[in-house]
XYZ file of C-alpha atoms in Angstrom:
692
model
C 133.493 87.373 116.504
C 133.124 89.484 119.611
C 130.140 90.767 121.493
C 129.429 94.433 120.753
C 130.627 96.522 123.642
C 127.209 97.988 124.378
C 125.051 94.982 123.559
C 124.379 94.382 127.241
C 124.094 98.022 128.288
C 120.923 98.831 130.177
C 119.009 101.448 128.186
C 116.484 102.817 130.628
C 114.207 105.400 129.069
C 111.729 107.009 131.376
C 109.640 110.141 131.189
C 111.662 112.887 132.842
C 110.005 114.784 135.661
C 110.428 118.537 135.303
C 111.973 120.178 138.386
C 109.518 122.782 139.695
C 112.221 125.249 140.758
C 113.999 125.065 137.381
C 111.339 125.549 134.752
C 111.836 125.269 131.025
C 113.234 128.497 129.630
C 110.727 131.191 128.826
C 112.345 133.815 126.612
C 111.488 137.405 127.361
C 110.041 139.471 124.568
C 111.150 142.902 123.515
C 108.681 144.388 121.057
C 110.598 147.622 120.674
C 113.548 146.166 118.825
C 114.634 143.093 116.912
C 118.201 141.808 117.256
C 119.883 140.925 113.927
C 122.066 138.207 115.502
C 122.579 136.852 119.002
C 124.322 134.088 120.902
C 121.724 131.609 122.100
C 122.450 128.971 124.726
C 120.486 125.768 124.231
C 120.239 123.643 127.382
C 118.166 120.485 127.711
C 117.810 117.986 130.540
C 117.826 114.304 129.626
C 117.410 111.839 132.520
C 117.756 108.620 130.542
C 120.870 106.508 130.167
C 122.776 106.630 126.895
C 124.861 103.979 125.182
C 128.405 104.891 124.234
C 127.558 105.759 120.627
C 124.548 107.866 121.615
C 124.543 111.601 122.211
C 121.963 114.352 122.653
C 121.748 116.620 119.613
C 119.829 119.550 118.203
C 118.441 120.297 114.747
C 116.552 123.295 113.448
C 115.275 125.352 110.555
C 118.412 127.437 109.905
C 121.863 126.565 108.611
C 123.484 127.117 112.010
C 121.234 124.345 113.391
C 121.722 121.994 110.448
C 118.681 122.982 108.338
C 116.808 119.915 109.658
C 119.421 117.607 108.104
C 120.450 114.753 110.372
C 124.073 114.595 109.255
C 124.461 118.335 110.030
C 122.691 118.347 113.408
C 124.452 120.049 116.337
C 125.914 117.668 118.936
C 125.485 118.937 122.485
C 127.984 118.744 125.338
C 127.225 117.177 128.725
C 127.618 119.618 131.604
C 129.418 118.430 134.725
C 126.812 119.741 137.176
C 126.411 117.577 140.275
C 123.487 119.656 141.513
C 121.518 119.085 138.315
C 122.845 116.070 136.368
C 121.847 115.263 132.815
C 122.148 118.750 131.331
C 123.337 119.016 127.716
C 124.199 122.352 126.147
C 125.518 124.281 123.151
C 125.870 128.014 122.514
C 125.168 129.001 118.914
C 125.082 132.349 117.138
C 121.627 132.722 115.563
C 120.405 135.143 112.893
C 117.264 136.857 114.168
C 115.491 137.889 110.967
C 112.809 135.164 111.248
C 111.347 132.750 113.755
C 113.543 129.685 114.332
C 112.172 126.206 114.903
C 114.139 123.338 116.407
C 113.952 119.876 118.002
C 116.118 117.815 120.323
C 117.045 114.241 119.436
C 119.159 111.302 120.536
C 121.435 110.261 117.695
C 123.973 107.479 117.314
C 127.130 107.883 115.255
C 130.126 105.810 114.312
C 133.749 106.339 113.347
C 132.788 106.949 109.709
C 130.705 109.976 110.676
C 127.335 108.423 109.877
C 124.408 109.272 112.148
C 121.006 107.761 112.804
C 118.074 109.003 114.850
C 117.455 106.845 117.893
C 114.737 108.986 119.480
C 113.437 112.451 118.711
C 110.930 115.031 119.794
C 108.037 114.710 117.355
C 105.727 117.511 118.484
C 103.976 119.102 115.541
C 105.977 122.130 114.448
C 108.718 121.593 117.033
C 110.004 124.229 119.446
C 110.207 127.867 118.382
C 112.343 130.949 119.077
C 110.439 134.048 117.986
C 112.425 136.718 116.162
C 111.720 139.181 118.983
C 112.647 136.796 121.848
C 115.602 137.522 124.107
C 117.309 135.079 126.449
C 118.233 135.835 130.043
C 121.637 134.174 130.440
C 121.855 134.901 134.154
C 118.854 132.668 134.977
C 119.394 128.924 135.305
C 116.820 127.505 132.916
C 116.585 124.573 130.532
C 114.283 122.576 128.302
C 113.221 119.048 129.269
C 113.801 116.465 126.575
C 110.468 115.366 125.113
C 108.381 117.848 127.108
C 106.809 120.757 125.277
C 103.855 122.829 126.497
C 103.088 120.157 129.081
C 102.977 117.354 126.502
C 105.554 114.540 126.565
C 106.109 113.116 123.088
C 109.131 111.085 122.041
C 109.156 109.018 118.851
C 111.469 106.203 117.895
C 113.675 107.127 114.934
C 113.992 105.620 111.472
C 116.968 103.764 110.013
C 118.151 106.329 107.458
C 120.631 105.589 104.672
C 123.436 104.348 106.918
C 121.778 101.652 109.007
C 119.672 98.495 108.762
C 116.928 97.217 111.006
C 116.706 93.536 111.962
C 113.796 91.939 113.782
C 113.611 88.439 115.247
C 110.285 87.103 116.453
C 109.528 84.089 118.670
C 105.960 82.827 118.965
C 103.822 79.696 118.973
C 105.886 77.560 121.383
C 109.162 77.960 119.451
C 111.240 75.473 121.506
C 111.260 71.739 120.833
C 113.467 69.985 123.362
C 114.676 66.387 123.254
C 114.763 65.284 126.889
C 111.854 64.953 129.301
C 113.552 67.233 131.816
C 113.787 70.078 129.341
C 110.126 69.610 128.383
C 109.049 69.980 132.001
C 106.241 72.570 132.167
C 107.362 73.671 135.627
C 110.329 75.427 134.018
C 110.177 78.739 132.199
C 112.452 79.521 129.266
C 114.244 82.860 129.039
C 115.829 84.045 125.788
C 118.630 86.515 125.244
C 119.838 87.745 121.844
C 123.132 89.598 121.424
C 124.631 91.108 118.239
C 128.112 89.774 117.552
C 130.865 91.384 115.534
C 132.518 89.045 113.041
C 136.247 89.757 112.824
C 136.726 88.258 109.352
C 134.375 86.927 106.701
C 136.019 83.497 107.010
C 134.824 83.282 110.608
C 131.258 82.742 109.497
C 132.039 80.783 106.376
C 134.163 77.905 107.625
C 131.930 76.809 110.507
C 134.730 77.044 113.090
C 132.665 78.380 115.953
C 135.682 78.398 118.253
C 137.056 81.305 116.287
C 133.987 83.419 116.989
C 135.337 84.995 120.158
C 133.506 87.759 122.009
C 134.408 90.033 124.875
C 132.357 91.621 127.635
C 134.970 94.267 128.402
C 133.525 97.677 129.155
C 134.598 100.872 127.447
C 135.893 103.719 129.555
C 133.238 106.352 130.124
C 135.370 109.215 128.765
C 136.081 107.473 125.466
C 135.030 109.460 122.388
C 131.937 107.659 121.031
C 132.820 108.604 117.450
C 135.992 106.501 117.713
C 133.904 103.347 117.543
C 133.654 102.046 113.967
C 130.170 100.535 114.250
C 127.013 100.603 116.309
C 124.375 98.013 117.166
C 121.392 98.435 119.458
C 119.203 95.576 120.628
C 115.877 95.856 122.464
C 113.093 93.390 123.199
C 109.320 93.640 123.626
C 106.697 91.179 124.862
C 103.639 91.380 122.610
C 101.538 88.489 123.860
C 98.668 88.598 126.374
C 101.089 88.998 129.311
C 103.183 91.748 127.719
C 102.807 95.502 127.480
C 104.446 96.106 124.107
C 107.206 98.375 125.404
C 110.675 97.901 123.930
C 113.274 97.660 126.676
C 116.862 96.592 127.183
C 117.505 92.932 127.950
C 118.216 91.699 131.430
C 121.286 89.647 132.238
C 119.448 86.340 131.812
C 117.138 87.297 128.968
C 113.360 87.622 128.665
C 110.748 85.005 129.665
C 109.081 83.258 126.727
C 106.171 80.934 127.498
C 104.122 79.121 124.789
C 101.575 81.979 124.588
C 104.177 84.736 124.455
C 105.239 86.725 121.379
C 108.771 88.097 121.728
C 110.234 90.574 119.274
C 113.909 91.554 119.274
C 114.527 94.786 117.378
C 118.069 95.672 116.333
C 119.495 98.737 114.625
C 122.985 98.311 113.204
C 125.240 99.680 110.495
C 127.278 96.636 109.476
C 124.844 93.898 108.444
C 127.318 91.694 106.479
C 129.647 91.446 109.490
C 127.067 90.939 112.204
C 125.982 87.619 113.689
C 123.555 87.015 116.548
C 124.068 84.875 119.631
C 120.872 83.327 121.009
C 121.203 82.110 124.600
C 118.586 80.002 126.364
C 118.069 79.921 130.134
C 115.620 78.014 132.337
C 114.184 78.925 135.700
C 111.580 77.120 137.852
C 108.134 78.728 137.596
C 108.010 79.072 141.410
C 111.677 79.777 142.056
C 112.802 82.104 144.807
C 113.954 85.550 143.735
C 117.573 84.853 144.623
C 117.825 81.763 142.392
C 119.432 82.737 139.053
C 118.339 81.113 135.766
C 120.371 78.185 134.471
C 122.162 78.541 131.133
C 121.174 75.445 129.155
C 121.890 76.201 125.508
C 122.847 78.559 122.703
C 123.029 78.979 118.939
C 124.433 81.497 116.462
C 122.494 83.117 113.631
C 125.083 83.950 110.977
C 124.468 86.716 108.412
C 124.377 84.273 105.492
C 121.331 82.586 107.066
C 119.210 85.663 106.379
C 117.997 85.346 102.787
C 115.713 88.011 101.384
C 113.628 90.447 103.377
C 111.963 87.883 105.644
C 111.919 84.214 106.490
C 111.755 81.530 109.140
C 114.747 79.753 110.665
C 114.730 76.273 112.235
C 117.911 75.896 114.243
C 119.478 73.337 116.543
C 119.985 74.369 120.170
C 123.408 73.318 121.471
C 124.095 72.429 125.081
C 125.860 75.247 126.915
C 128.373 72.845 128.514
C 128.758 69.846 126.192
C 127.915 71.648 122.921
C 125.696 68.793 121.765
C 122.168 69.156 120.328
C 119.485 69.320 123.029
C 116.576 70.615 120.974
C 115.446 72.940 118.195
C 114.372 76.557 117.895
C 112.059 78.247 115.372
C 112.170 82.010 114.827
C 111.067 84.513 112.194
C 113.257 87.322 110.924
C 112.796 90.570 109.010
C 115.458 92.772 107.402
C 114.565 96.458 107.116
C 116.713 98.139 104.492
C 116.866 101.890 103.777
C 114.693 103.509 101.135
C 117.233 104.205 98.349
C 117.956 107.834 97.589
C 115.926 109.411 100.401
C 117.470 111.289 103.318
C 114.550 112.463 105.429
C 114.539 115.735 107.303
C 113.811 116.284 110.959
C 111.047 118.812 110.328
C 108.801 116.010 109.053
C 106.609 114.386 111.672
C 104.209 111.472 111.395
C 101.776 113.282 113.670
C 99.877 114.818 110.768
C 96.298 115.525 111.743
C 93.560 115.056 109.161
C 91.126 117.935 108.867
C 87.861 116.781 110.350
C 84.385 117.910 109.466
C 82.967 115.675 112.192
C 84.109 114.345 115.526
C 84.641 110.885 113.969
C 86.094 110.474 110.472
C 83.749 108.977 107.856
C 86.045 106.926 105.623
C 84.847 105.636 102.252
C 85.821 101.964 101.912
C 87.282 101.555 98.408
C 85.415 104.780 97.642
C 81.719 103.953 97.831
C 82.330 100.332 98.777
C 82.175 97.030 96.948
C 81.002 97.197 93.333
C 77.258 97.384 92.681
C 74.826 98.424 89.953
C 73.888 102.095 90.305
C 71.210 102.927 87.739
C 72.577 101.883 84.325
C 76.230 101.513 85.299
C 78.365 99.703 87.813
C 79.776 101.912 90.544
C 83.030 99.998 90.632
C 85.187 99.806 93.743
C 88.677 101.307 93.796
C 88.083 103.600 90.820
C 88.258 107.362 90.388
C 84.505 107.485 89.823
C 83.803 105.724 93.135
C 86.244 107.999 94.959
C 84.650 111.138 93.521
C 81.167 109.955 94.497
C 82.363 109.291 98.039
C 83.761 112.822 98.318
C 80.533 114.277 96.962
C 78.640 112.493 99.753
C 80.808 113.823 102.572
C 83.679 111.340 102.966
C 86.410 112.771 105.199
C 88.920 110.247 103.880
C 89.172 107.616 101.134
C 90.476 104.076 101.766
C 91.852 102.024 98.878
C 94.159 99.087 98.110
C 97.539 99.202 96.362
C 99.620 96.456 94.780
C 102.101 96.143 91.905
C 101.868 95.015 88.295
C 104.411 92.783 86.607
C 106.381 95.857 85.518
C 106.232 97.170 89.104
C 103.750 99.968 88.606
C 101.619 100.656 91.726
C 97.932 100.218 90.875
C 94.727 100.389 92.897
C 92.991 97.013 93.034
C 91.805 94.736 95.854
C 92.059 91.083 94.793
C 95.407 89.341 94.370
C 94.007 87.162 91.589
C 91.986 87.633 88.426
C 89.151 85.065 88.419
C 88.836 83.738 84.885
C 86.061 81.953 82.973
C 86.272 80.667 79.421
C 82.973 82.059 78.189
C 80.823 85.051 78.904
C 77.951 83.108 80.474
C 77.628 84.566 83.984
C 74.835 86.879 85.033
C 75.885 90.504 84.647
C 73.503 91.441 87.434
C 75.396 89.256 89.922
C 79.007 89.534 88.733
C 81.222 92.317 87.452
C 82.221 90.646 84.197
C 85.067 92.214 82.228
C 86.949 91.216 79.112
C 90.724 91.338 78.852
C 92.180 91.369 75.328
C 95.657 89.917 74.870
C 97.737 88.859 71.906
C 98.232 85.143 71.303
C 101.828 85.221 72.519
C 100.762 87.032 75.673
C 98.033 84.466 76.321
C 100.489 81.600 76.054
C 102.749 83.317 78.602
C 100.038 84.143 81.137
C 98.555 80.653 80.839
C 101.719 79.344 82.483
C 100.697 81.283 85.624
C 97.045 80.238 85.593
C 96.068 77.920 88.431
C 92.886 75.846 88.638
C 91.358 75.792 92.131
C 89.490 72.848 93.617
C 86.238 74.608 92.758
C 87.234 74.556 89.088
C 87.733 78.322 88.919
C 90.861 79.523 87.164
C 92.950 82.246 88.780
C 95.730 84.429 87.387
C 97.857 86.615 89.703
C 97.441 90.318 89.039
C 101.196 90.819 89.316
C 101.798 88.572 86.289
C 100.244 91.153 83.965
C 101.807 94.450 82.941
C 100.076 97.786 83.306
C 99.596 97.963 79.552
C 97.915 94.556 79.522
C 95.604 95.427 82.420
C 94.607 98.658 80.727
C 93.233 96.699 77.774
C 90.219 95.754 79.881
C 86.729 96.390 78.554
C 83.619 96.586 80.723
C 79.816 96.501 80.520
C 77.877 99.733 80.726
C 74.248 98.770 81.182
C 72.270 95.771 82.458
C 70.249 95.089 79.309
C 70.041 91.547 78.082
C 71.708 92.376 74.747
C 74.583 94.255 76.374
C 78.049 94.099 74.919
C 81.469 94.903 76.193
C 82.433 98.478 75.571
C 85.959 99.840 75.534
C 86.435 103.090 77.470
C 89.143 105.630 76.935
C 91.017 106.335 80.156
C 90.481 110.107 80.025
C 86.760 109.838 79.263
C 85.729 107.175 81.724
C 86.655 107.037 85.392
C 85.063 103.632 86.067
C 87.822 101.445 84.674
C 89.573 99.110 87.114
C 93.337 99.123 87.725
C 93.914 102.894 87.967
C 97.509 103.827 88.663
C 98.319 105.097 92.142
C 99.996 108.059 90.434
C 96.714 108.877 88.713
C 94.782 108.815 92.003
C 97.337 111.083 93.668
C 97.231 113.574 90.786
C 93.513 113.691 89.992
C 91.869 113.676 93.421
C 91.678 116.935 95.449
C 95.189 117.654 96.797
C 94.081 117.995 100.439
C 91.848 114.891 100.503
C 93.259 112.413 103.054
C 93.995 108.858 101.889
C 94.114 105.629 103.899
C 96.308 103.452 101.673
C 96.208 99.713 102.349
C 99.344 97.942 101.119
C 98.238 94.545 99.846
C 100.285 91.491 100.794
C 98.787 87.994 101.149
C 98.695 86.416 104.595
C 99.723 82.846 105.309
C 97.647 80.459 107.369
C 98.800 77.938 109.949
C 98.153 75.157 107.414
C 100.821 76.880 105.250
C 98.284 77.870 102.587
C 98.331 81.421 101.221
C 95.478 83.900 101.109
C 93.626 83.652 97.765
C 96.113 80.882 96.879
C 98.607 83.580 95.954
C 102.227 83.155 97.021
C 104.228 86.379 96.570
C 107.523 86.147 94.733
C 108.894 89.677 95.150
C 111.300 90.886 97.797
C 109.243 92.722 100.401
C 111.761 95.568 100.760
C 111.654 96.237 97.014
C 107.856 95.983 97.027
C 107.477 98.619 99.759
C 110.207 100.829 98.283
C 108.403 100.978 94.924
C 105.157 102.151 96.503
C 106.845 104.645 98.829
C 108.826 106.159 95.965
C 105.622 106.630 93.956
C 103.966 108.392 96.885
C 106.917 110.652 97.677
C 107.167 111.615 94.007
C 103.495 112.392 93.362
C 101.643 113.014 96.642
C 102.676 116.635 97.138
C 103.093 118.356 100.496
C 99.454 119.061 101.354
C 97.860 115.607 101.202
C 97.584 113.656 104.485
C 98.322 109.965 103.851
C 98.118 107.065 106.293
C 99.478 103.663 105.294
C 97.861 100.449 106.531
C 98.325 96.700 106.120
C 97.249 93.348 107.518
C 100.900 92.328 107.281
C 102.886 93.219 110.404
C 106.185 93.158 108.520
C 104.849 95.600 105.919
C 103.947 97.933 108.789
C 107.450 97.573 110.250
C 109.075 98.324 106.902
C 107.048 101.470 106.250
C 107.498 102.639 109.851
C 111.308 102.423 109.847
C 112.038 103.398 106.230
C 110.649 106.933 106.559
C 109.413 109.503 109.051
C 106.775 111.396 107.067
C 103.668 109.208 106.864
C 102.050 107.353 109.784
C 101.126 103.651 109.721
C 98.158 101.729 111.107
C 97.984 97.967 111.622
C 94.885 96.046 110.509
C 93.657 93.241 112.775
C 92.415 89.987 111.268
C 88.688 89.865 110.639
C 86.483 88.070 113.149
C 84.451 86.719 110.212
C 87.326 84.487 109.115
C 87.608 80.914 110.389
C 91.206 80.618 109.199
C 94.074 80.678 111.678
C 96.883 82.977 110.609
C 100.527 82.028 110.932
C 101.445 85.434 112.365
C 99.519 85.899 115.635
C 100.072 89.660 115.983
C 96.743 90.479 114.352
C 94.727 87.694 115.980
C 93.551 89.689 119.010
C 93.231 93.326 119.994
C 95.690 92.707 122.833
C 98.402 91.414 120.506
C 97.767 94.173 117.973
C 97.825 96.865 120.642
C 101.152 95.637 122.007
C 102.640 95.504 118.499
C 101.486 99.033 117.698
C 102.794 100.267 121.063
C 106.229 98.724 120.523
C 106.751 100.177 117.045
C 104.943 103.429 117.873
C 102.578 102.998 114.958
C 99.829 105.556 114.518
C 96.844 103.308 115.148
C 94.814 100.136 114.656
C 92.032 99.118 112.289
C 89.795 96.471 113.847
C 86.492 94.770 113.077
C 83.528 96.778 114.382
C 81.920 93.762 116.069
C 85.138 92.984 117.950
C 85.376 96.601 119.087
C 81.814 96.708 120.379
C 82.347 93.468 122.275
C 85.531 94.833 123.873
C 84.809 98.534 124.171
C 87.214 98.804 127.123
C 90.106 98.580 124.665
C 89.178 101.976 123.247
C 90.094 103.481 126.629
C 93.382 101.565 126.503
C 93.992 103.000 123.033
C 93.456 106.505 124.346
C 95.859 105.930 127.235
C 98.531 104.719 124.812
C 97.903 107.555 122.321
C 96.802 105.071 119.642
C 94.147 105.913 117.051
C 91.354 103.392 116.622
C 89.471 102.793 113.363
C 86.490 100.460 112.875
C 85.789 98.474 109.712
C 83.833 95.434 108.558
C 80.512 94.670 106.885
C 78.470 95.643 109.952
C 79.584 99.285 109.659
C 77.014 99.750 106.886
C 74.397 99.805 109.621
C 73.739 103.337 110.841
C 72.966 102.027 114.347
C 76.350 100.287 114.497
C 78.093 103.475 113.416
C 76.307 105.475 116.109
C 77.392 102.921 118.709
C 80.994 103.120 117.506
C 80.954 106.906 117.658
C 79.523 106.748 121.167
C 82.505 104.742 122.461
C 84.963 107.142 120.855
C 86.571 105.530 117.796
C 88.600 107.905 115.629
C 87.163 106.801 112.307
C 84.767 104.354 110.648
C 85.557 102.675 107.325
C 82.327 101.672 105.618
C 80.638 100.897 102.281
C 77.822 102.839 100.645
C 78.840 106.205 101.961
C 76.665 107.494 99.108
C 73.634 106.051 101.008
C 72.577 103.571 98.281
C 71.478 100.695 100.512
C 68.807 98.838 98.533
C 71.133 97.188 95.998
C 73.204 94.041 96.576
C 76.960 93.903 96.075
C 78.245 92.194 92.975
C 79.633 88.823 93.977
C 82.992 88.838 92.228
C 85.100 90.403 89.520
C 85.162 87.902 86.636
C 87.423 88.156 83.601
C 87.121 86.671 80.133
C 90.416 86.588 78.226
C 90.057 87.023 74.487
C 92.484 87.246 71.592
C 93.288 90.739 70.352
C 93.370 90.918 66.584
């Protein structure tokens, strides 16, 4: 294999400073006449450095500008202007019947003609040329990449249909060295990861590492970037307490990684089966002089066949850089981000979709009106159409709900990963939401194979082991009388049944009502146990794809939707699979005593750095943690990150006033319908019975 020719290129991206004497072009307006067609010269200044497969491009709302389609975008030409370097231009004949909107972007392309968006201007609506505008060609004027109306806004692109994202993550003291010298705390480890091109498939299959040759030769500057068959871009971000969360190019000797650090390497490439990854390890004394270079102590290769499924953890031997003998071990997590099948997203979509606000701070109904409780003679059940409608009636600006999949991969709205089962209907209906699930004998024998008995004696059955049809056989109680009986409810006549389909929620709720959709995925603890004792068995890419496809099919164009998840990898997948809907990351609750295996959600600092690196839309954090660290709200504002508060304490009106005072963007809380004198039901309990 060989090292990709631009793997070590410095990619320095900085905010360009507009030159006062050369302002962005301001077209003159002639109201007396409208030109049917004119030659328009687009010129933009980009001060950053580009890799060899990268080029500045232009896309817009008309056919001549590609009709917002990435593969038809207009590639600009670099002007050789020593007085004003970094100018890219194209002259295009434009029809002038209507206003024209456009954006600039940085795209990468290969020898097969495939393009991906590396970075793009994501201002809402984009730039505009009015139908009556005229351009003064004699004046030297240009746009500044990313700057529009005084606002600088550049978003990282998505992977599209012709690329794959790969993430490697180091955290929790990932190095375990054999010798005392290598364990010395006075030395700091630095890690460098480089994508490697495998020449033949046998190179990675026969274990002959000597055949995996790489080259550091540079490509001539005037070489046509499209002549290169493949592309691969690698950046790194520090997300721990000492980092700032900004992705950057790697230095010559890698990036420092101490025991408290969280390093994420993010790669975008178009040839996953023929790409390996060289991990190089350097050491440097903690108090070394600036002129002392790090010492190369070890290395290891991650071959493509090591990456099974969407995510995993690798434990690898570190080989000595000189003697090629084992000197220690390395642990790292990986994530593969595959394209959403069948979707080619347009460049007019932007994740910066503002929700219409009735108040300064969004009031967000948690699961509708909150956890299930008795309301008069019926249960106002969480995550149901009835609860959502009640929340809207009482002024909710947005509805939050949970989504997971059934056995037949239908997205449904339900919170718990497990159904908690009892043999007999003996629990108090005033304390528990008791429901009966009718199954045929053959179905019962099948689902019993998935039933697990917990230490407490309670039986649990994973929701995803039942089909939608089976879940819809549920029957519920309708009043709290002592002689109550289960009552079956027709779907169209009763909106209080659990397990509504996501499609149903999207179709039946008001089309402009904003949704905050939490994608459910169990978290793993440091003791290797799973949340709710539920270990997922579905590929995470397929899981996310199924939910995204349901939303894109049924959500319509007018509904604002924000995705959220406690799982950092879920957030990464949604972020890089599409460009339409924003994503927020949910921090771990401060009420939990459990230590999570993934530390990104453990603290506001870690979460903020993760959101900054991936350019997610915002963070959901526990209200108590926010109030204790109110200074982070200012940090959120400075980083253009939205901040939402949640947790049991948000039921308190005083807490909500305090949160609004420090400037959170939204508050997710129960009982938005102001019913505060009734306790929550403790648990959803199911009785499985035989259907005749």
